mmCIF file of C-alpha atoms in Angstrom:
data_model
loop_
_atom_site.group_PDB
_atom_site.id
_atom_site.type_symbol
_atom_site.label_atom_id
_atom_site.label_comp_id
_atom_site.label_asym_id
_atom_site.label_seq_id
_atom_site.Cartn_x
_atom_site.Cartn_y
_atom_site.Cartn_z
ATOM 1 C CA MET A 1 -49.372 -43.810 116.491
ATOM 2 C CA LYS A 2 -49.610 -39.847 116.704
ATOM 3 C CA LYS A 3 -52.996 -40.243 118.786
ATOM 4 C CA ILE A 4 -51.255 -42.390 121.197
ATOM 5 C CA ILE A 5 -48.207 -40.127 121.651
ATOM 6 C CA VAL A 6 -50.474 -37.155 122.028
ATOM 7 C CA LEU A 7 -52.767 -39.249 124.692
ATOM 8 C CA VAL A 8 -49.562 -40.060 126.746
ATOM 9 C CA ALA A 9 -48.189 -36.510 126.799
ATOM 10 C CA LEU A 10 -51.755 -35.320 127.761
ATOM 11 C CA ALA A 11 -51.960 -37.915 130.390
ATOM 12 C CA LEU A 12 -48.539 -37.042 131.731
ATOM 13 C CA GLY A 13 -49.415 -33.280 131.670
ATOM 14 C CA PHE A 14 -52.461 -33.819 133.489
ATOM 15 C CA GLY A 15 -50.817 -36.036 136.205
ATOM 16 C CA PHE A 16 -48.355 -33.167 137.190
ATOM 17 C CA VAL A 17 -51.030 -30.613 137.273
ATOM 18 C CA GLY A 18 -52.510 -32.110 140.466
ATOM 19 C CA CYS A 19 -49.204 -32.954 142.193
ATOM 20 C CA GLU A 20 -48.304 -29.298 143.227
ATOM 21 C CA GLU A 21 -47.747 -29.233 147.005
ATOM 22 C CA GLU A 22 -47.407 -26.118 149.290
ATOM 23 C CA VAL A 23 -44.510 -26.182 151.480
ATOM 24 C CA LYS A 24 -44.335 -24.300 154.605
ATOM 25 C CA PHE A 25 -41.272 -23.837 156.540
ATOM 26 C CA ASN A 26 -41.302 -23.322 160.347
ATOM 27 C CA ASP A 27 -38.310 -21.086 161.014
ATOM 28 C CA PRO A 28 -37.749 -20.183 163.833
ATOM 29 C CA SER A 29 -38.961 -23.643 165.359
ATOM 30 C CA PHE A 30 -39.354 -24.750 168.952
ATOM 31 C CA GLN A 31 -41.129 -28.161 169.102
ATOM 32 C CA ALA A 32 -41.062 -31.473 170.780
ATOM 33 C CA GLN A 33 -43.060 -34.719 171.160
ATOM 34 C CA ARG A 34 -45.155 -34.886 174.397
ATOM 35 C CA ASP A 35 -47.150 -37.702 175.224
ATOM 36 C CA TYR A 36 -46.670 -39.040 171.425
ATOM 37 C CA LYS A 37 -48.103 -35.689 170.337
ATOM 38 C CA LEU A 38 -46.461 -32.848 168.605
ATOM 39 C CA TRP A 39 -46.144 -29.842 170.721
ATOM 40 C CA ARG A 40 -44.984 -26.601 168.775
ATOM 41 C CA ALA A 41 -44.160 -23.284 170.432
ATOM 42 C CA THR A 42 -45.918 -20.276 168.653
ATOM 43 C CA ASN A 43 -43.384 -17.832 170.090
ATOM 44 C CA SER A 44 -39.892 -18.440 170.863
ATOM 45 C CA VAL A 45 -36.933 -16.396 171.774
ATOM 46 C CA ALA A 46 -33.544 -16.907 173.294
ATOM 47 C CA GLU A 47 -31.432 -14.566 175.532
ATOM 48 C CA VAL A 48 -27.968 -14.255 177.057
ATOM 49 C CA LYS A 49 -27.445 -12.708 180.360
ATOM 50 C CA ASP A 50 -24.253 -12.623 182.350
ATOM 51 C CA GLY A 51 -23.184 -15.589 180.018
ATOM 52 C CA THR A 52 -26.238 -17.552 180.887
ATOM 53 C CA LEU A 53 -28.354 -18.950 177.829
ATOM 54 C CA ARG A 54 -32.069 -19.078 178.126
ATOM 55 C CA VAL A 55 -34.106 -20.396 175.420
ATOM 56 C CA TYR A 56 -37.989 -19.773 175.741
ATOM 57 C CA GLY A 57 -40.906 -21.374 173.812
ATOM 58 C CA THR A 58 -44.629 -21.004 174.359
ATOM 59 C CA ASP A 59 -47.974 -21.747 172.789
ATOM 60 C CA GLY A 60 -49.620 -19.562 175.198
ATOM 61 C CA VAL A 61 -50.734 -22.452 177.524
ATOM 62 C CA GLU A 62 -47.487 -24.574 177.728
ATOM 63 C CA SER A 63 -43.984 -23.114 177.700
ATOM 64 C CA LEU A 64 -40.610 -24.535 178.365
ATOM 65 C CA VAL A 65 -37.426 -22.586 179.330
ATOM 66 C CA ILE A 66 -34.149 -23.994 179.152
ATOM 67 C CA LYS A 67 -31.208 -22.482 181.023
ATOM 68 C CA ILE A 68 -27.491 -23.200 180.799
ATOM 69 C CA PRO A 69 -24.804 -21.024 182.326
ATOM 70 C CA ASN A 70 -21.626 -20.688 180.545
ATOM 71 C CA TYR A 71 -22.730 -22.434 177.301
ATOM 72 C CA SER A 72 -20.612 -23.290 174.368
ATOM 73 C CA PHE A 73 -21.672 -24.320 170.904
ATOM 74 C CA GLY A 74 -21.438 -27.687 169.944
ATOM 75 C CA LYS A 75 -21.791 -28.989 173.622
ATOM 76 C CA THR A 76 -24.159 -31.366 175.280
ATOM 77 C CA TYR A 77 -25.458 -30.422 178.924
ATOM 78 C CA ASP A 78 -27.033 -32.986 181.330
ATOM 79 C CA LEU A 79 -30.292 -32.298 183.131
ATOM 80 C CA GLY A 80 -31.126 -33.502 186.659
ATOM 81 C CA ASN A 81 -27.686 -33.700 188.446
ATOM 82 C CA ASN A 82 -27.181 -30.009 189.029
ATOM 83 C CA GLU A 83 -28.865 -26.768 189.746
ATOM 84 C CA THR A 84 -27.082 -24.975 186.918
ATOM 85 C CA ASN A 85 -28.588 -26.467 183.800
ATOM 86 C CA ILE A 86 -32.143 -26.495 184.301
ATOM 87 C CA ALA A 87 -35.472 -27.006 182.098
ATOM 88 C CA THR A 88 -38.720 -25.549 183.376
ATOM 89 C CA TYR A 89 -42.011 -26.782 182.007
ATOM 90 C CA ARG A 90 -45.201 -24.856 182.588
ATOM 91 C CA LYS A 91 -48.870 -25.717 181.737
ATOM 92 C CA ILE A 92 -51.810 -23.537 182.471
ATOM 93 C CA VAL A 93 -54.862 -25.616 183.441
ATOM 94 C CA GLU A 94 -58.039 -23.874 184.133
ATOM 95 C CA GLU A 95 -57.132 -21.412 186.792
ATOM 96 C CA ASP A 96 -53.705 -23.245 187.872
ATOM 97 C CA THR A 97 -50.319 -23.169 186.424
ATOM 98 C CA LEU A 98 -48.391 -26.443 186.778
ATOM 99 C CA VAL A 99 -44.602 -26.102 186.808
ATOM 100 C CA TYR A 100 -42.257 -29.078 186.117
ATOM 101 C CA LYS A 101 -38.666 -28.752 186.584
ATOM 102 C CA THR A 102 -35.160 -30.437 186.412
ATOM 103 C CA GLY A 103 -32.766 -29.902 189.003
ATOM 104 C CA TYR A 104 -30.165 -31.661 191.490
ATOM 105 C CA GLU A 105 -31.598 -35.212 191.795
ATOM 106 C CA MET A 106 -34.658 -34.225 189.968
ATOM 107 C CA GLY A 107 -35.822 -34.919 186.502
ATOM 108 C CA SER A 108 -33.446 -35.838 183.708
ATOM 109 C CA GLY A 109 -32.546 -34.906 180.045
ATOM 110 C CA VAL A 110 -30.025 -33.544 177.839
ATOM 111 C CA ILE A 111 -29.395 -30.198 175.829
ATOM 112 C CA THR A 112 -27.253 -30.173 172.821
ATOM 113 C CA LEU A 113 -26.327 -26.924 171.266
ATOM 114 C CA ASP A 114 -25.360 -27.188 167.517
ATOM 115 C CA PRO A 115 -21.750 -26.702 166.463
ATOM 116 C CA VAL A 116 -20.608 -23.045 165.546
ATOM 117 C CA ASP A 117 -20.550 -24.134 161.857
ATOM 118 C CA LYS A 118 -24.198 -24.788 161.971
ATOM 119 C CA GLN A 119 -25.243 -21.855 163.809
ATOM 120 C CA VAL A 120 -26.740 -18.564 162.124
ATOM 121 C CA PRO A 121 -25.399 -15.267 163.584
ATOM 122 C CA GLY A 122 -28.256 -13.905 165.616
ATOM 123 C CA PHE A 123 -29.946 -17.016 166.268
ATOM 124 C CA ILE A 124 -29.573 -20.385 168.066
ATOM 125 C CA SER A 125 -30.213 -23.993 167.199
ATOM 126 C CA GLY A 126 -30.053 -27.355 169.075
ATOM 127 C CA THR A 127 -31.801 -30.485 170.322
ATOM 128 C CA PHE A 128 -33.321 -31.582 173.640
ATOM 129 C CA LEU A 129 -34.713 -34.232 175.665
ATOM 130 C CA VAL A 130 -36.609 -33.498 178.938
ATOM 131 C CA THR A 131 -38.170 -35.420 181.632
ATOM 132 C CA ALA A 132 -39.406 -32.760 184.191
ATOM 133 C CA GLU A 133 -40.899 -33.382 187.632
ATOM 134 C CA ARG A 134 -43.200 -31.910 190.268
ATOM 135 C CA LEU A 135 -44.343 -32.998 193.594
ATOM 136 C CA GLU A 136 -48.144 -33.328 193.703
ATOM 137 C CA GLN A 137 -49.675 -34.746 197.181
ATOM 138 C CA ASN A 138 -46.313 -36.527 198.084
ATOM 139 C CA THR A 139 -46.463 -38.149 194.515
ATOM 140 C CA VAL A 140 -43.904 -37.334 191.609
ATOM 141 C CA LYS A 141 -45.640 -36.486 188.579
ATOM 142 C CA GLU A 142 -43.590 -36.034 185.245
ATOM 143 C CA VAL A 143 -43.784 -34.815 181.863
ATOM 144 C CA LYS A 144 -41.592 -35.838 178.905
ATOM 145 C CA LEU A 145 -40.652 -33.723 175.979
ATOM 146 C CA ASP A 146 -38.677 -35.811 173.495
ATOM 147 C CA THR A 147 -37.255 -35.411 170.105
ATOM 148 C CA GLY A 148 -37.254 -31.860 170.904
ATOM 149 C CA VAL A 149 -35.368 -29.144 168.641
ATOM 150 C CA PHE A 150 -35.155 -25.351 168.549
ATOM 151 C CA PHE A 151 -34.219 -24.170 165.073
ATOM 152 C CA ARG A 152 -33.081 -20.545 164.319
ATOM 153 C CA VAL A 153 -34.591 -19.010 167.399
ATOM 154 C CA PRO A 154 -33.839 -15.240 167.649
ATOM 155 C CA LEU A 155 -30.923 -14.760 170.006
ATOM 156 C CA ARG A 156 -30.264 -11.569 171.764
ATOM 157 C CA GLU A 157 -27.820 -10.189 174.219
ATOM 158 C CA VAL A 158 -29.550 -8.806 177.582
ATOM 159 C CA THR A 159 -27.930 -5.642 179.093
ATOM 160 C CA THR A 160 -28.904 -3.078 181.662
ATOM 161 C CA THR A 161 -30.560 -1.309 178.639
ATOM 162 C CA THR A 162 -32.510 -4.239 177.246
ATOM 163 C CA PRO A 163 -34.121 -6.197 180.321
ATOM 164 C CA ALA A 164 -34.839 -9.751 180.229
ATOM 165 C CA GLN A 165 -38.290 -10.847 179.500
ATOM 166 C CA ILE A 166 -38.128 -14.697 180.060
ATOM 167 C CA LEU A 167 -39.832 -16.014 183.141
ATOM 168 C CA GLU A 168 -38.250 -18.957 185.028
#
């Protein structure tokens, strides 16, 4: 009986040794599904200038800028029905930069900023869904970024002494 107890204890012990998992956190995070594949920014920042929020993420080839004037935490903003709430997606292809945008009757989507109680001071978090468009040879081309999230992206106030670095 003692042998069985010892063997069971050893089997359980060896079973737990191989179950170690390395957990990685993506904090800050700026990512979305594009064409059913994960797109993740390697660099992200958010800036506020004159009351307008700009959240920016890039991986060096693709980038997304979300612009919301007079923003408030906990609110949802529609894209594609005005020229104020705008998302701009850029992708570098060889020597060209393809630019897709939302605007008045152009593209669609929503941006939701997390409520104040879920925000961390000095950072911003929220979710987004963007369908941005561009005109190519009289044909509308679009790119969709769904299940998008920006989580704890560093947020800073832009003043005359700290110039904006985000391109639109």
